[in-house]
PDB file of N, CA, C and O in Angstrom:
ATOM      1  N   PHE A   1     149.278  45.771-161.361  1.00 61.00           N
ATOM      2  CA  PHE A   1     149.953  45.742-162.642  1.00 61.00           C
ATOM      3  C   PHE A   1     150.784  44.470-162.783  1.00 61.00           C
ATOM      4  O   PHE A   1     150.746  43.813-163.799  1.00 61.00           O
ATOM      5  N   GLY A   2     151.538  44.133-161.778  1.00 64.00           N
ATOM      6  CA  GLY A   2     152.423  42.976-161.833  1.00 64.00           C
ATOM      7  C   GLY A   2     151.694  41.651-161.893  1.00 64.00           C
ATOM      8  O   GLY A   2     152.212  40.676-162.418  1.00 64.00           O
ATOM      9  N   LEU A   3     150.498  41.607-161.346  1.00 70.00           N
ATOM     10  CA  LEU A   3     149.735  40.357-161.385  1.00 70.00           C
ATOM     11  C   LEU A   3     149.258  40.010-162.783  1.00 70.00           C
ATOM     12  O   LEU A   3     149.111  38.844-163.123  1.00 70.00           O
ATOM     13  N   TYR A   4     149.015  41.004-163.607  1.00 78.00           N
ATOM     14  CA  TYR A   4     148.431  40.776-164.918  1.00 78.00           C
ATOM     15  C   TYR A   4     149.452  40.865-166.046  1.00 78.00           C
ATOM     16  O   TYR A   4     149.116  40.624-167.201  1.00 78.00           O
ATOM     17  N   TRP A   5     150.685  41.208-165.744  1.00 79.00           N
ATOM     18  CA  TRP A   5     151.708  41.332-166.767  1.00 79.00           C
ATOM     19  C   TRP A   5     152.511  40.040-166.809  1.00 79.00           C
ATOM     20  O   TRP A   5     153.096  39.618-165.810  1.00 79.00           O
ATOM     21  N   LYS A   6     152.581  39.395-167.952  1.00 83.00           N
ATOM     22  CA  LYS A   6     153.204  38.078-168.068  1.00 83.00           C
ATOM     23  C   LYS A   6     154.712  38.087-167.843  1.00 83.00           C
ATOM     24  O   LYS A   6     155.282  37.089-167.432  1.00 83.00           O
ATOM     25  N   LYS A   7     155.370  39.216-168.107  1.00 83.00           N
ATOM     26  CA  LYS A   7     156.827  39.280-167.953  1.00 83.00           C
ATOM     27  C   LYS A   7     157.268  39.660-166.548  1.00 83.00           C
ATOM     28  O   LYS A   7     158.466  39.728-166.285  1.00 83.00           O
ATOM     29  N   SER A   8     156.355  39.917-165.647  1.00 86.00           N
ATOM     30  CA  SER A   8     156.758  40.312-164.289  1.00 86.00           C
ATOM     31  C   SER A   8     157.387  39.130-163.556  1.00 86.00           C
ATOM     32  O   SER A   8     157.080  37.973-163.828  1.00 86.00           O
ATOM     33  N   ASN A   9     158.296  39.441-162.646  1.00 87.00           N
ATOM     34  CA  ASN A   9     158.932  38.400-161.849  1.00 87.00           C
ATOM     35  C   ASN A   9     159.180  38.926-160.436  1.00 87.00           C
ATOM     36  O   ASN A   9     158.851  40.068-160.125  1.00 87.00           O
ATOM     37  N   SER A  10     159.780  38.092-159.596  1.00 86.00           N
ATOM     38  CA  SER A  10     159.952  38.461-158.188  1.00 86.00           C
ATOM     39  C   SER A  10     160.956  39.606-158.016  1.00 86.00           C
ATOM     40  O   SER A  10     160.792  40.438-157.121  1.00 86.00           O
ATOM     41  N   MET A  11     161.983  39.670-158.852  1.00 87.00           N
ATOM     42  CA  MET A  11     162.938  40.763-158.744  1.00 87.00           C
ATOM     43  C   MET A  11     162.270  42.094-159.079  1.00 87.00           C
ATOM     44  O   MET A  11     162.473  43.097-158.389  1.00 87.00           O
ATOM     45  N   GLY A  12     161.441  42.123-160.097  1.00 89.00           N
ATOM     46  CA  GLY A  12     160.709  43.333-160.446  1.00 89.00           C
ATOM     47  C   GLY A  12     159.753  43.755-159.346  1.00 89.00           C
ATOM     48  O   GLY A  12     159.626  44.937-159.037  1.00 89.00           O
ATOM     49  N   ALA A  13     159.084  42.775-158.735  1.00 90.00           N
ATOM     50  CA  ALA A  13     158.146  43.079-157.655  1.00 90.00           C
ATOM     51  C   ALA A  13     158.860  43.636-156.432  1.00 90.00           C
ATOM     52  O   ALA A  13     158.398  44.602-155.814  1.00 90.00           O
ATOM     53  N   MET A  14     160.006  43.053-156.101  1.00 92.00           N
ATOM     54  CA  MET A  14     160.751  43.511-154.928  1.00 92.00           C
ATOM     55  C   MET A  14     161.245  44.950-155.111  1.00 92.00           C
ATOM     56  O   MET A  14     161.035  45.801-154.247  1.00 92.00           O
ATOM     57  N   PHE A  15     161.878  45.221-156.254  1.00 92.00           N
ATOM     58  CA  PHE A  15     162.374  46.569-156.488  1.00 92.00           C
ATOM     59  C   PHE A  15     161.237  47.567-156.658  1.00 92.00           C
ATOM     60  O   PHE A  15     161.371  48.732-156.300  1.00 92.00           O
ATOM     61  N   SER A  16     160.118  47.138-157.193  1.00 94.00           N
ATOM     62  CA  SER A  16     158.963  48.006-157.336  1.00 94.00           C
ATOM     63  C   SER A  16     158.454  48.472-155.969  1.00 94.00           C
ATOM     64  O   SER A  16     158.172  49.655-155.774  1.00 94.00           O
ATOM     65  N   MET A  17     158.370  47.552-155.032  1.00 95.00           N
ATOM     66  CA  MET A  17     157.920  47.918-153.686  1.00 95.00           C
ATOM     67  C   MET A  17     158.930  48.823-152.979  1.00 95.00           C
ATOM     68  O   MET A  17     158.547  49.795-152.326  1.00 95.00           O
ATOM     69  N   ILE A  18     160.205  48.509-153.129  1.00 96.00           N
ATOM     70  CA  ILE A  18     161.238  49.301-152.462  1.00 96.00           C
ATOM     71  C   ILE A  18     161.278  50.721-153.024  1.00 96.00           C
ATOM     72  O   ILE A  18     161.262  51.706-152.280  1.00 96.00           O
ATOM     73  N   ILE A  19     161.328  50.842-154.334  1.00 97.00           N
ATOM     74  CA  ILE A  19     161.422  52.164-154.953  1.00 97.00           C
ATOM     75  C   ILE A  19     160.148  52.967-154.730  1.00 97.00           C
ATOM     76  O   ILE A  19     160.202  54.174-154.468  1.00 97.00           O
ATOM     77  N   GLY A  20     158.987  52.336-154.816  1.00 96.00           N
ATOM     78  CA  GLY A  20     157.730  53.032-154.550  1.00 96.00           C
ATOM     79  C   GLY A  20     157.648  53.554-153.126  1.00 96.00           C
ATOM     80  O   GLY A  20     157.224  54.686-152.889  1.00 96.00           O
ATOM     81  N   THR A  21     158.078  52.740-152.171  1.00 97.00           N
ATOM     82  CA  THR A  21     158.049  53.154-150.766  1.00 97.00           C
ATOM     83  C   THR A  21     159.032  54.285-150.491  1.00 97.00           C
ATOM     84  O   THR A  21     158.692  55.267-149.816  1.00 97.00           O
ATOM     85  N   ILE A  22     160.239  54.162-151.009  1.00 97.00           N
ATOM     86  CA  ILE A  22     161.240  55.223-150.798  1.00 97.00           C
ATOM     87  C   ILE A  22     160.777  56.524-151.441  1.00 97.00           C
ATOM     88  O   ILE A  22     160.915  57.603-150.855  1.00 97.00           O
ATOM     89  N   THR A  23     160.221  56.431-152.646  1.00 97.00           N
ATOM     90  CA  THR A  23     159.713  57.626-153.326  1.00 97.00           C
ATOM     91  C   THR A  23     158.627  58.292-152.498  1.00 97.00           C
ATOM     92  O   THR A  23     158.627  59.513-152.315  1.00 97.00           O
ATOM     93  N   TRP A  24     157.708  57.517-151.975  1.00 96.00           N
ATOM     94  CA  TRP A  24     156.629  58.082-151.167  1.00 96.00           C
ATOM     95  C   TRP A  24     157.160  58.705-149.884  1.00 96.00           C
ATOM     96  O   TRP A  24     156.746  59.799-149.494  1.00 96.00           O
ATOM     97  N   LEU A  25     158.098  58.010-149.213  1.00 97.00           N
ATOM     98  CA  LEU A  25     158.649  58.543-147.965  1.00 97.00           C
ATOM     99  C   LEU A  25     159.379  59.863-148.188  1.00 97.00           C
ATOM    100  O   LEU A  25     159.244  60.794-147.392  1.00 97.00           O
ATOM    101  N   VAL A  26     160.154  59.948-149.249  1.00 96.00           N
ATOM    102  CA  VAL A  26     160.907  61.169-149.520  1.00 96.00           C
ATOM    103  C   VAL A  26     159.963  62.304-149.907  1.00 96.00           C
ATOM    104  O   VAL A  26     160.047  63.420-149.382  1.00 96.00           O
ATOM    105  N   LEU A  27     159.041  62.039-150.832  1.00 95.00           N
ATOM    106  CA  LEU A  27     158.171  63.102-151.337  1.00 95.00           C
ATOM    107  C   LEU A  27     157.096  63.535-150.346  1.00 95.00           C
ATOM    108  O   LEU A  27     156.569  64.639-150.456  1.00 95.00           O
ATOM    109  N   SER A  28     156.768  62.684-149.386  1.00 95.00           N
ATOM    110  CA  SER A  28     155.761  63.087-148.399  1.00 95.00           C
ATOM    111  C   SER A  28     156.298  64.159-147.452  1.00 95.00           C
ATOM    112  O   SER A  28     155.521  64.829-146.771  1.00 95.00           O
ATOM    113  N   ASN A  29     157.615  64.332-147.426  1.00 94.00           N
ATOM    114  CA  ASN A  29     158.219  65.378-146.592  1.00 94.00           C
ATOM    115  C   ASN A  29     158.355  66.714-147.317  1.00 94.00           C
ATOM    116  O   ASN A  29     158.775  67.693-146.715  1.00 94.00           O
ATOM    117  N   PHE A  30     158.029  66.742-148.606  1.00 91.00           N
ATOM    118  CA  PHE A  30     158.127  67.961-149.396  1.00 91.00           C
ATOM    119  C   PHE A  30     156.754  68.341-149.937  1.00 91.00           C
ATOM    120  O   PHE A  30     155.871  67.502-150.057  1.00 91.00           O
ATOM    121  N   GLU A  31     156.613  69.596-150.278  1.00 91.00           N
ATOM    122  CA  GLU A  31     155.364  70.061-150.877  1.00 91.00           C
ATOM    123  C   GLU A  31     155.494  69.936-152.395  1.00 91.00           C
ATOM    124  O   GLU A  31     156.358  70.553-153.007  1.00 91.00           O
ATOM    125  N   THR A  32     154.659  69.112-152.989  1.00 88.00           N
ATOM    126  CA  THR A  32     154.713  68.869-154.435  1.00 88.00           C
ATOM    127  C   THR A  32     153.386  69.255-155.074  1.00 88.00           C
ATOM    128  O   THR A  32     152.365  69.357-154.392  1.00 88.00           O
ATOM    129  N   THR A  33     153.419  69.473-156.381  1.00 92.00           N
ATOM    130  CA  THR A  33     152.186  69.822-157.085  1.00 92.00           C
ATOM    131  C   THR A  33     151.307  68.595-157.297  1.00 92.00           C
ATOM    132  O   THR A  33     150.091  68.705-157.335  1.00 92.00           O
ATOM    133  N   PHE A  34     151.940  67.428-157.440  1.00 92.00           N
ATOM    134  CA  PHE A  34     151.193  66.177-157.565  1.00 92.00           C
ATOM    135  C   PHE A  34     151.227  65.436-156.235  1.00 92.00           C
ATOM    136  O   PHE A  34     152.184  65.578-155.464  1.00 92.00           O
ATOM    137  N   PRO A  35     150.233  64.622-155.947  1.00 95.00           N
ATOM    138  CA  PRO A  35     150.258  63.853-154.696  1.00 95.00           C
ATOM    139  C   PRO A  35     151.432  62.870-154.673  1.00 95.00           C
ATOM    140  O   PRO A  35     151.715  62.219-155.683  1.00 95.00           O
ATOM    141  N   PRO A  36     152.124  62.772-153.551  1.00 95.00           N
ATOM    142  CA  PRO A  36     153.253  61.834-153.450  1.00 95.00           C
ATOM    143  C   PRO A  36     152.855  60.387-153.740  1.00 95.00           C
ATOM    144  O   PRO A  36     153.653  59.620-154.276  1.00 95.00           O
ATOM    145  N   THR A  37     151.629  60.026-153.417  1.00 95.00           N
ATOM    146  CA  THR A  37     151.170  58.666-153.677  1.00 95.00           C
ATOM    147  C   THR A  37     151.119  58.376-155.170  1.00 95.00           C
ATOM    148  O   THR A  37     151.491  57.289-155.614  1.00 95.00           O
ATOM    149  N   LEU A  38     150.682  59.338-155.963  1.00 96.00           N
ATOM    150  CA  LEU A  38     150.608  59.157-157.407  1.00 96.00           C
ATOM    151  C   LEU A  38     152.005  59.034-158.012  1.00 96.00           C
ATOM    152  O   LEU A  38     152.256  58.169-158.859  1.00 96.00           O
ATOM    153  N   ILE A  39     152.919  59.866-157.575  1.00 96.00           N
ATOM    154  CA  ILE A  39     154.289  59.806-158.075  1.00 96.00           C
ATOM    155  C   ILE A  39     154.940  58.483-157.675  1.00 96.00           C
ATOM    156  O   ILE A  39     155.658  57.864-158.462  1.00 96.00           O
ATOM    157  N   ALA A  40     154.683  58.029-156.455  1.00 96.00           N
ATOM    158  CA  ALA A  40     155.225  56.744-156.002  1.00 96.00           C
ATOM    159  C   ALA A  40     154.639  55.587-156.807  1.00 96.00           C
ATOM    160  O   ALA A  40     155.353  54.636-157.138  1.00 96.00           O
ATOM    161  N   LEU A  41     153.371  55.665-157.147  1.00 95.00           N
ATOM    162  CA  LEU A  41     152.745  54.616-157.965  1.00 95.00           C
ATOM    163  C   LEU A  41     153.382  54.564-159.344  1.00 95.00           C
ATOM    164  O   LEU A  41     153.703  53.484-159.851  1.00 95.00           O
ATOM    165  N   ILE A  42     153.573  55.716-159.943  1.00 96.00           N
ATOM    166  CA  ILE A  42     154.177  55.765-161.275  1.00 96.00           C
ATOM    167  C   ILE A  42     155.616  55.247-161.238  1.00 96.00           C
ATOM    168  O   ILE A  42     156.024  54.457-162.096  1.00 96.00           O
ATOM    169  N   SER A  43     156.382  55.652-160.232  1.00 97.00           N
ATOM    170  CA  SER A  43     157.760  55.161-160.125  1.00 97.00           C
ATOM    171  C   SER A  43     157.794  53.661-159.838  1.00 97.00           C
ATOM    172  O   SER A  43     158.690  52.955-160.319  1.00 97.00           O
ATOM    173  N   SER A  44     156.822  53.172-159.112  1.00 95.00           N
ATOM    174  CA  SER A  44     156.738  51.744-158.836  1.00 95.00           C
ATOM    175  C   SER A  44     156.442  50.946-160.110  1.00 95.00           C
ATOM    176  O   SER A  44     157.050  49.901-160.356  1.00 95.00           O
ATOM    177  N   ILE A  45     155.539  51.444-160.924  1.00 93.00           N
ATOM    178  CA  ILE A  45     155.208  50.759-162.184  1.00 93.00           C
ATOM    179  C   ILE A  45     156.402  50.769-163.128  1.00 93.00           C
ATOM    180  O   ILE A  45     156.736  49.750-163.742  1.00 93.00           O
ATOM    181  N   ILE A  46     157.076  51.904-163.218  1.00 95.00           N
ATOM    182  CA  ILE A  46     158.249  52.004-164.101  1.00 95.00           C
ATOM    183  C   ILE A  46     159.364  51.073-163.621  1.00 95.00           C
ATOM    184  O   ILE A  46     159.998  50.374-164.423  1.00 95.00           O
ATOM    185  N   SER A  47     159.589  51.028-162.310  1.00 94.00           N
ATOM    186  CA  SER A  47     160.641  50.149-161.791  1.00 94.00           C
ATOM    187  C   SER A  47     160.263  48.682-161.969  1.00 94.00           C
ATOM    188  O   SER A  47     161.146  47.847-162.203  1.00 94.00           O
ATOM    189  N   MET A  48     158.990  48.340-161.897  1.00 92.00           N
ATOM    190  CA  MET A  48     158.548  46.966-162.170  1.00 92.00           C
ATOM    191  C   MET A  48     158.890  46.582-163.599  1.00 92.00           C
ATOM    192  O   MET A  48     159.409  45.490-163.863  1.00 92.00           O
ATOM    193  N   MET A  49     158.640  47.497-164.522  1.00 91.00           N
ATOM    194  CA  MET A  49     158.922  47.212-165.929  1.00 91.00           C
ATOM    195  C   MET A  49     160.427  47.088-166.180  1.00 91.00           C
ATOM    196  O   MET A  49     160.867  46.198-166.907  1.00 91.00           O
ATOM    197  N   ILE A  50     161.213  47.949-165.570  1.00 91.00           N
ATOM    198  CA  ILE A  50     162.663  47.927-165.787  1.00 91.00           C
ATOM    199  C   ILE A  50     163.289  46.679-165.167  1.00 91.00           C
ATOM    200  O   ILE A  50     164.015  45.935-165.830  1.00 91.00           O
ATOM    201  N   PHE A  51     163.024  46.445-163.880  1.00 90.00           N
ATOM    202  CA  PHE A  51     163.702  45.352-163.190  1.00 90.00           C
ATOM    203  C   PHE A  51     163.163  43.978-163.567  1.00 90.00           C
ATOM    204  O   PHE A  51     163.872  42.985-163.409  1.00 90.00           O
ATOM    205  N   SER A  52     161.960  43.885-164.074  1.00 88.00           N
ATOM    206  CA  SER A  52     161.473  42.600-164.575  1.00 88.00           C
ATOM    207  C   SER A  52     162.131  42.256-165.897  1.00 88.00           C
ATOM    208  O   SER A  52     162.278  41.089-166.234  1.00 88.00           O
ATOM    209  N   ASN A  53     162.528  43.257-166.648  1.00 84.00           N
ATOM    210  CA  ASN A  53     163.157  43.016-167.940  1.00 84.00           C
ATOM    211  C   ASN A  53     164.674  42.904-167.864  1.00 84.00           C
ATOM    212  O   ASN A  53     165.283  42.483-168.836  1.00 84.00           O
ATOM    213  N   ILE A  54     165.281  43.255-166.747  1.00 82.00           N
ATOM    214  CA  ILE A  54     166.739  43.201-166.646  1.00 82.00           C
ATOM    215  C   ILE A  54     167.242  41.771-166.835  1.00 82.00           C
ATOM    216  O   ILE A  54     168.197  41.541-167.571  1.00 82.00           O
ATOM    217  N   LYS A  55     166.596  40.809-166.221  1.00 68.00           N
ATOM    218  CA  LYS A  55     167.022  39.424-166.348  1.00 68.00           C
ATOM    219  C   LYS A  55     166.931  38.976-167.806  1.00 68.00           C
ATOM    220  O   LYS A  55     167.818  38.312-168.320  1.00 68.00           O
ATOM    221  N   TRP A  56     165.866  39.373-168.477  1.00 63.00           N
ATOM    222  CA  TRP A  56     165.692  39.030-169.879  1.00 63.00           C
ATOM    223  C   TRP A  56     166.740  39.720-170.748  1.00 63.00           C
ATOM    224  O   TRP A  56     167.303  39.128-171.663  1.00 63.00           O
ATOM    225  N   LEU A  57     167.034  40.985-170.453  1.00 63.00           N
ATOM    226  CA  LEU A  57     168.015  41.731-171.227  1.00 63.00           C
ATOM    227  C   LEU A  57     169.422  41.168-171.052  1.00 63.00           C
ATOM    228  O   LEU A  57     170.187  41.086-172.010  1.00 63.00           O
ATOM    229  N   ILE A  58     169.764  40.760-169.842  1.00 64.00           N
ATOM    230  CA  ILE A  58     171.078  40.168-169.596  1.00 64.00           C
ATOM    231  C   ILE A  58     171.195  38.852-170.348  1.00 64.00           C
ATOM    232  O   ILE A  58     172.198  38.587-171.012  1.00 64.00           O
ATOM    233  N   HIS A  59     170.151  38.028-170.277  1.00 63.00           N
ATOM    234  CA  HIS A  59     170.146  36.752-170.985  1.00 63.00           C
ATOM    235  C   HIS A  59     170.224  36.980-172.490  1.00 63.00           C
ATOM    236  O   HIS A  59     170.964  36.299-173.196  1.00 63.00           O
ATOM    237  N   PHE A  60     169.485  37.933-173.008  1.00 60.00           N
ATOM    238  CA  PHE A  60     169.474  38.240-174.434  1.00 60.00           C
ATOM    239  C   PHE A  60     170.838  38.742-174.894  1.00 60.00           C
ATOM    240  O   PHE A  60     171.321  38.375-175.952  1.00 60.00           O
ATOM    241  N   GLY A  61     171.496  39.558-174.084  1.00 57.00           N
ATOM    242  CA  GLY A  61     172.822  40.078-174.424  1.00 57.00           C
ATOM    243  C   GLY A  61     173.873  38.990-174.470  1.00 57.00           C
ATOM    244  O   GLY A  61     174.724  38.974-175.364  1.00 57.00           O
ATOM    245  N   HIS A  62     173.847  38.046-173.531  1.00 59.00           N
ATOM    246  CA  HIS A  62     174.809  36.945-173.521  1.00 59.00           C
ATOM    247  C   HIS A  62     174.573  35.989-174.674  1.00 59.00           C
ATOM    248  O   HIS A  62     175.499  35.430-175.237  1.00 59.00           O
ATOM    249  N   LYS A  63     173.317  35.808-175.024  1.00 59.00           N
ATOM    250  CA  LYS A  63     172.974  34.861-176.083  1.00 59.00           C
ATOM    251  C   LYS A  63     173.464  35.366-177.440  1.00 59.00           C
ATOM    252  O   LYS A  63     173.930  34.595-178.265  1.00 59.00           O
ATOM    253  N   HIS A  64     173.400  36.666-177.669  1.00 56.00           N
ATOM    254  CA  HIS A  64     173.757  37.223-178.968  1.00 56.00           C
ATOM    255  C   HIS A  64     175.161  37.821-179.028  1.00 56.00           C
ATOM    256  O   HIS A  64     175.539  38.372-180.041  1.00 56.00           O
ATOM    257  N   SER A  65     175.936  37.722-177.958  1.00 54.00           N
ATOM    258  CA  SER A  65     177.274  38.298-177.971  1.00 54.00           C
ATOM    259  C   SER A  65     178.280  37.383-178.648  1.00 54.00           C
ATOM    260  O   SER A  65     179.360  37.800-179.020  1.00 54.00           O
ATOM    261  N   ASN A  66     177.980  36.116-178.799  1.00 53.00           N
ATOM    262  CA  ASN A  66     178.922  35.159-179.436  1.00 53.00           C
ATOM    263  C   ASN A  66     178.909  35.250-180.921  1.00 53.00           C
ATOM    264  O   ASN A  66     178.195  35.534-181.667  1.00 53.00           O
TER     265      ASN A  66
END
């Protein structure tokens, strides 16, 4: 996902890997209705979108606050 999305950046990629791994590690110890790998993938994609846009949102907020 991050390779083909133009707004992705290194901060989004780093947090995506960290959150996806932690999600998988935690959920693999519990019995869930969905596979832990699928939930970790979804959380990784969502965190990529959020953390890649944080830098843009901070810049946008400072630019329009004056």
